[in-house]
mmCIF file with all atom_site columns, C-alpha atoms in Angstrom:
data_model
loop_
_atom_site.group_PDB
_atom_site.id
_atom_site.type_symbol
_atom_site.label_atom_id
_atom_site.label_alt_id
_atom_site.label_comp_id
_atom_site.label_asym_id
_atom_site.label_entity_id
_atom_site.label_seq_id
_atom_site.pdbx_PDB_ins_code
_atom_site.Cartn_x
_atom_site.Cartn_y
_atom_site.Cartn_z
_atom_site.occupancy
_atom_site.B_iso_or_equiv
_atom_site.pdbx_formal_charge
_atom_site.auth_seq_id
_atom_site.auth_comp_id
_atom_site.auth_asym_id
_atom_site.auth_atom_id
_atom_site.pdbx_PDB_model_num
ATOM 1   C CA . UNK K 1 1   ? 21.527  -18.370 1.161  1.00 51.00 ? 147 UNK K CA 1
ATOM 2   C CA . UNK K 1 2   ? 20.550  -15.540 -1.120 1.00 55.00 ? 148 UNK K CA 1
ATOM 3   C CA . UNK K 1 3   ? 22.129  -12.134 -1.514 1.00 58.00 ? 149 UNK K CA 1
ATOM 4   C CA . UNK K 1 4   ? 19.780  -9.146  -1.225 1.00 55.00 ? 150 UNK K CA 1
ATOM 5   C CA . UNK K 1 5   ? 21.499  -6.051  -2.662 1.00 58.00 ? 151 UNK K CA 1
ATOM 6   C CA . UNK K 1 6   ? 24.829  -7.114  -1.175 1.00 62.00 ? 152 UNK K CA 1
ATOM 7   C CA . UNK K 1 7   ? 23.278  -8.066  2.182  1.00 56.00 ? 153 UNK K CA 1
ATOM 8   C CA . UNK K 1 8   ? 22.826  -11.613 3.443  1.00 63.00 ? 154 UNK K CA 1
ATOM 9   C CA . UNK K 1 9   ? 19.555  -11.929 5.414  1.00 66.00 ? 155 UNK K CA 1
ATOM 10  C CA . UNK K 1 10  ? 20.671  -15.273 6.880  1.00 72.00 ? 156 UNK K CA 1
ATOM 11  C CA . UNK K 1 11  ? 18.071  -17.495 5.215  1.00 79.00 ? 157 UNK K CA 1
ATOM 12  C CA . UNK K 1 12  ? 17.213  -18.880 1.809  1.00 82.00 ? 158 UNK K CA 1
ATOM 13  C CA . UNK K 1 13  ? 14.770  -17.268 -0.600 1.00 83.00 ? 159 UNK K CA 1
ATOM 14  C CA . UNK K 1 14  ? 12.213  -20.000 0.116  1.00 90.00 ? 160 UNK K CA 1
ATOM 15  C CA . UNK K 1 15  ? 12.426  -19.329 3.853  1.00 88.00 ? 161 UNK K CA 1
ATOM 16  C CA . UNK K 1 16  ? 12.025  -15.614 3.122  1.00 87.00 ? 162 UNK K CA 1
ATOM 17  C CA . UNK K 1 17  ? 8.863   -16.351 1.143  1.00 91.00 ? 163 UNK K CA 1
ATOM 18  C CA . UNK K 1 18  ? 7.498   -18.405 4.042  1.00 93.00 ? 164 UNK K CA 1
ATOM 19  C CA . UNK K 1 19  ? 8.279   -15.509 6.373  1.00 92.00 ? 165 UNK K CA 1
ATOM 20  C CA . UNK K 1 20  ? 6.366   -13.114 4.101  1.00 94.00 ? 166 UNK K CA 1
ATOM 21  C CA . UNK K 1 21  ? 3.437   -15.543 3.893  1.00 96.00 ? 167 UNK K CA 1
ATOM 22  C CA . UNK K 1 22  ? 3.338   -15.915 7.680  1.00 95.00 ? 168 UNK K CA 1
ATOM 23  C CA . UNK K 1 23  ? 3.408   -12.137 8.136  1.00 96.00 ? 169 UNK K CA 1
ATOM 24  C CA . UNK K 1 24  ? 0.494   -11.727 5.719  1.00 96.00 ? 170 UNK K CA 1
ATOM 25  C CA . UNK K 1 25  ? -1.489  -14.368 7.620  1.00 96.00 ? 171 UNK K CA 1
ATOM 26  C CA . UNK K 1 26  ? -0.833  -12.605 10.938 1.00 96.00 ? 172 UNK K CA 1
ATOM 27  C CA . UNK K 1 27  ? -1.959  -9.304  9.387  1.00 94.00 ? 173 UNK K CA 1
ATOM 28  C CA . UNK K 1 28  ? -5.122  -10.868 7.943  1.00 94.00 ? 174 UNK K CA 1
ATOM 29  C CA . UNK K 1 29  ? -6.070  -12.553 11.216 1.00 93.00 ? 175 UNK K CA 1
ATOM 30  C CA . UNK K 1 30  ? -5.595  -9.302  13.137 1.00 90.00 ? 176 UNK K CA 1
ATOM 31  C CA . UNK K 1 31  ? -7.773  -7.485  10.594 1.00 89.00 ? 177 UNK K CA 1
ATOM 32  C CA . UNK K 1 32  ? -10.839 -9.660  11.207 1.00 87.00 ? 178 UNK K CA 1
ATOM 33  C CA . UNK K 1 33  ? -10.763 -9.362  15.014 1.00 87.00 ? 179 UNK K CA 1
ATOM 34  C CA . UNK K 1 34  ? -12.977 -6.633  16.448 1.00 82.00 ? 180 UNK K CA 1
ATOM 35  C CA . UNK K 1 35  ? -14.044 -3.345  14.833 1.00 81.00 ? 181 UNK K CA 1
ATOM 36  C CA . UNK K 1 36  ? -11.697 -1.984  12.180 1.00 83.00 ? 182 UNK K CA 1
ATOM 37  C CA . UNK K 1 37  ? -12.178 1.651   11.166 1.00 83.00 ? 183 UNK K CA 1
ATOM 38  C CA . UNK K 1 38  ? -9.796  1.799   8.202  1.00 84.00 ? 184 UNK K CA 1
ATOM 39  C CA . UNK K 1 39  ? -9.176  -1.036  5.791  1.00 83.00 ? 185 UNK K CA 1
ATOM 40  C CA . UNK K 1 40  ? -5.384  -0.878  5.604  1.00 88.00 ? 186 UNK K CA 1
ATOM 41  C CA . UNK K 1 41  ? -4.419  -1.665  9.205  1.00 89.00 ? 187 UNK K CA 1
ATOM 42  C CA . UNK K 1 42  ? -3.399  -5.170  8.162  1.00 92.00 ? 188 UNK K CA 1
ATOM 43  C CA . UNK K 1 43  ? -0.535  -3.740  6.081  1.00 95.00 ? 189 UNK K CA 1
ATOM 44  C CA . UNK K 1 44  ? 1.155   -2.195  9.123  1.00 94.00 ? 190 UNK K CA 1
ATOM 45  C CA . UNK K 1 45  ? 0.562   -5.347  11.134 1.00 95.00 ? 191 UNK K CA 1
ATOM 46  C CA . UNK K 1 46  ? 1.981   -7.563  8.381  1.00 96.00 ? 192 UNK K CA 1
ATOM 47  C CA . UNK K 1 47  ? 5.078   -5.364  7.980  1.00 96.00 ? 193 UNK K CA 1
ATOM 48  C CA . UNK K 1 48  ? 5.685   -5.432  11.724 1.00 97.00 ? 194 UNK K CA 1
ATOM 49  C CA . UNK K 1 49  ? 5.131   -9.198  11.828 1.00 97.00 ? 195 UNK K CA 1
ATOM 50  C CA . UNK K 1 50  ? 7.662   -9.620  9.013  1.00 94.00 ? 196 UNK K CA 1
ATOM 51  C CA . UNK K 1 51  ? 10.272  -7.523  10.838 1.00 94.00 ? 197 UNK K CA 1
ATOM 52  C CA . UNK K 1 52  ? 9.501   -9.239  14.149 1.00 95.00 ? 198 UNK K CA 1
ATOM 53  C CA . UNK K 1 53  ? 9.719   -12.661 12.542 1.00 93.00 ? 199 UNK K CA 1
ATOM 54  C CA . UNK K 1 54  ? 13.061  -11.902 10.947 1.00 90.00 ? 200 UNK K CA 1
ATOM 55  C CA . UNK K 1 55  ? 14.447  -10.361 14.151 1.00 91.00 ? 201 UNK K CA 1
ATOM 56  C CA . UNK K 1 56  ? 13.133  -13.273 16.197 1.00 90.00 ? 202 UNK K CA 1
ATOM 57  C CA . UNK K 1 57  ? 14.691  -15.813 13.885 1.00 87.00 ? 203 UNK K CA 1
ATOM 58  C CA . UNK K 1 58  ? 18.043  -14.082 13.622 1.00 84.00 ? 204 UNK K CA 1
ATOM 59  C CA . UNK K 1 59  ? 18.402  -12.788 17.188 1.00 83.00 ? 205 UNK K CA 1
ATOM 60  C CA . UNK K 1 60  ? 16.876  -15.572 19.256 1.00 79.00 ? 206 UNK K CA 1
ATOM 61  C CA . UNK K 1 61  ? 17.279  -18.496 16.867 1.00 72.00 ? 207 UNK K CA 1
ATOM 62  C CA . UNK K 1 62  ? 21.039  -18.172 16.755 1.00 70.00 ? 208 UNK K CA 1
ATOM 63  C CA . UNK K 1 63  ? 21.373  -17.887 20.539 1.00 75.00 ? 209 UNK K CA 1
ATOM 64  C CA . UNK K 1 64  ? 20.026  -21.390 20.950 1.00 68.00 ? 210 UNK K CA 1
ATOM 65  C CA . UNK K 1 65  ? 18.868  -24.073 18.573 1.00 70.00 ? 211 UNK K CA 1
ATOM 66  C CA . UNK K 1 66  ? 15.429  -24.670 20.057 1.00 75.00 ? 212 UNK K CA 1
ATOM 67  C CA . UNK K 1 67  ? 12.607  -25.302 17.665 1.00 80.00 ? 213 UNK K CA 1
ATOM 68  C CA . UNK K 1 68  ? 12.691  -26.452 14.074 1.00 84.00 ? 214 UNK K CA 1
ATOM 69  C CA . UNK K 1 69  ? 14.942  -24.763 11.534 1.00 83.00 ? 215 UNK K CA 1
ATOM 70  C CA . UNK K 1 70  ? 13.994  -24.432 7.859  1.00 85.00 ? 216 UNK K CA 1
ATOM 71  C CA . UNK K 1 71  ? 16.636  -23.197 5.398  1.00 84.00 ? 217 UNK K CA 1
ATOM 72  C CA . UNK K 1 72  ? 18.103  -20.729 7.889  1.00 83.00 ? 218 UNK K CA 1
ATOM 73  C CA . UNK K 1 73  ? 14.748  -19.648 9.376  1.00 86.00 ? 219 UNK K CA 1
ATOM 74  C CA . UNK K 1 74  ? 14.233  -20.643 13.012 1.00 88.00 ? 220 UNK K CA 1
ATOM 75  C CA . UNK K 1 75  ? 10.485  -21.224 12.990 1.00 89.00 ? 221 UNK K CA 1
ATOM 76  C CA . UNK K 1 76  ? 9.428   -20.849 16.644 1.00 90.00 ? 222 UNK K CA 1
ATOM 77  C CA . UNK K 1 77  ? 11.489  -17.713 17.410 1.00 90.00 ? 223 UNK K CA 1
ATOM 78  C CA . UNK K 1 78  ? 10.242  -16.196 14.132 1.00 91.00 ? 224 UNK K CA 1
ATOM 79  C CA . UNK K 1 79  ? 6.635   -17.016 15.000 1.00 93.00 ? 225 UNK K CA 1
ATOM 80  C CA . UNK K 1 80  ? 6.954   -15.564 18.492 1.00 93.00 ? 226 UNK K CA 1
ATOM 81  C CA . UNK K 1 81  ? 8.704   -12.425 17.229 1.00 94.00 ? 227 UNK K CA 1
ATOM 82  C CA . UNK K 1 82  ? 6.147   -11.913 14.469 1.00 96.00 ? 228 UNK K CA 1
ATOM 83  C CA . UNK K 1 83  ? 3.140   -12.324 16.739 1.00 96.00 ? 229 UNK K CA 1
ATOM 84  C CA . UNK K 1 84  ? 4.580   -10.066 19.461 1.00 96.00 ? 230 UNK K CA 1
ATOM 85  C CA . UNK K 1 85  ? 5.718   -7.187  17.243 1.00 96.00 ? 231 UNK K CA 1
ATOM 86  C CA . UNK K 1 86  ? 2.703   -7.529  14.941 1.00 96.00 ? 232 UNK K CA 1
ATOM 87  C CA . UNK K 1 87  ? 0.385   -7.522  17.953 1.00 94.00 ? 233 UNK K CA 1
ATOM 88  C CA . UNK K 1 88  ? 1.984   -4.416  19.434 1.00 96.00 ? 234 UNK K CA 1
ATOM 89  C CA . UNK K 1 89  ? 1.756   -2.506  16.153 1.00 95.00 ? 235 UNK K CA 1
ATOM 90  C CA . UNK K 1 90  ? -1.825  -3.681  15.582 1.00 92.00 ? 236 UNK K CA 1
ATOM 91  C CA . UNK K 1 91  ? -2.785  -2.528  19.083 1.00 90.00 ? 237 UNK K CA 1
ATOM 92  C CA . UNK K 1 92  ? -1.243  0.913   18.530 1.00 93.00 ? 238 UNK K CA 1
ATOM 93  C CA . UNK K 1 93  ? -2.704  1.397   15.045 1.00 91.00 ? 239 UNK K CA 1
ATOM 94  C CA . UNK K 1 94  ? -6.122  0.126   16.110 1.00 88.00 ? 240 UNK K CA 1
ATOM 95  C CA . UNK K 1 95  ? -6.362  2.586   18.983 1.00 87.00 ? 241 UNK K CA 1
ATOM 96  C CA . UNK K 1 96  ? -4.946  5.511   16.987 1.00 89.00 ? 242 UNK K CA 1
ATOM 97  C CA . UNK K 1 97  ? -7.603  5.021   14.304 1.00 87.00 ? 243 UNK K CA 1
ATOM 98  C CA . UNK K 1 98  ? -10.472 4.626   16.780 1.00 82.00 ? 244 UNK K CA 1
ATOM 99  C CA . UNK K 1 99  ? -11.038 0.900   16.327 1.00 81.00 ? 245 UNK K CA 1
ATOM 100 C CA . UNK K 1 100 ? -11.825 -1.613  19.030 1.00 78.00 ? 246 UNK K CA 1
ATOM 101 C CA . UNK K 1 101 ? -11.214 -5.247  19.853 1.00 75.00 ? 247 UNK K CA 1
ATOM 102 C CA . UNK K 1 102 ? -14.389 -5.546  21.903 1.00 76.00 ? 248 UNK K CA 1
ATOM 103 C CA . UNK K 1 103 ? -17.074 -4.649  19.370 1.00 74.00 ? 249 UNK K CA 1
ATOM 104 C CA . UNK K 1 104 ? -18.166 -7.604  17.275 1.00 68.00 ? 250 UNK K CA 1
ATOM 105 C CA . UNK K 1 105 ? -17.751 -7.452  13.537 1.00 64.00 ? 251 UNK K CA 1
ATOM 106 C CA . UNK K 1 106 ? -20.877 -8.099  11.433 1.00 62.00 ? 252 UNK K CA 1
ATOM 107 C CA . UNK K 1 107 ? -20.764 -11.230 9.332  1.00 61.00 ? 253 UNK K CA 1
#
């Protein structure tokens, strides 16, 4: 486990990097769906997916041991938490900025 400014996040640094990578992927996927008005919506989605992934891993992963565990990161609870919280934040930001999920994006 690694120590982050005197705080133990409950996983190794490698698992933390995988969590960051997964959050960036969730943010990028949400950015290419539908009509995006501003180009930085993916940042808010990725931050929310990171927080949701960490909360999902720590809160739900320690309640039960379902799903694979990698260096302190419970993968399935982290994935579910990241997608749910990232999706909620993406929905809110998309509608506050005037974007849409229904309009196709030009290729």
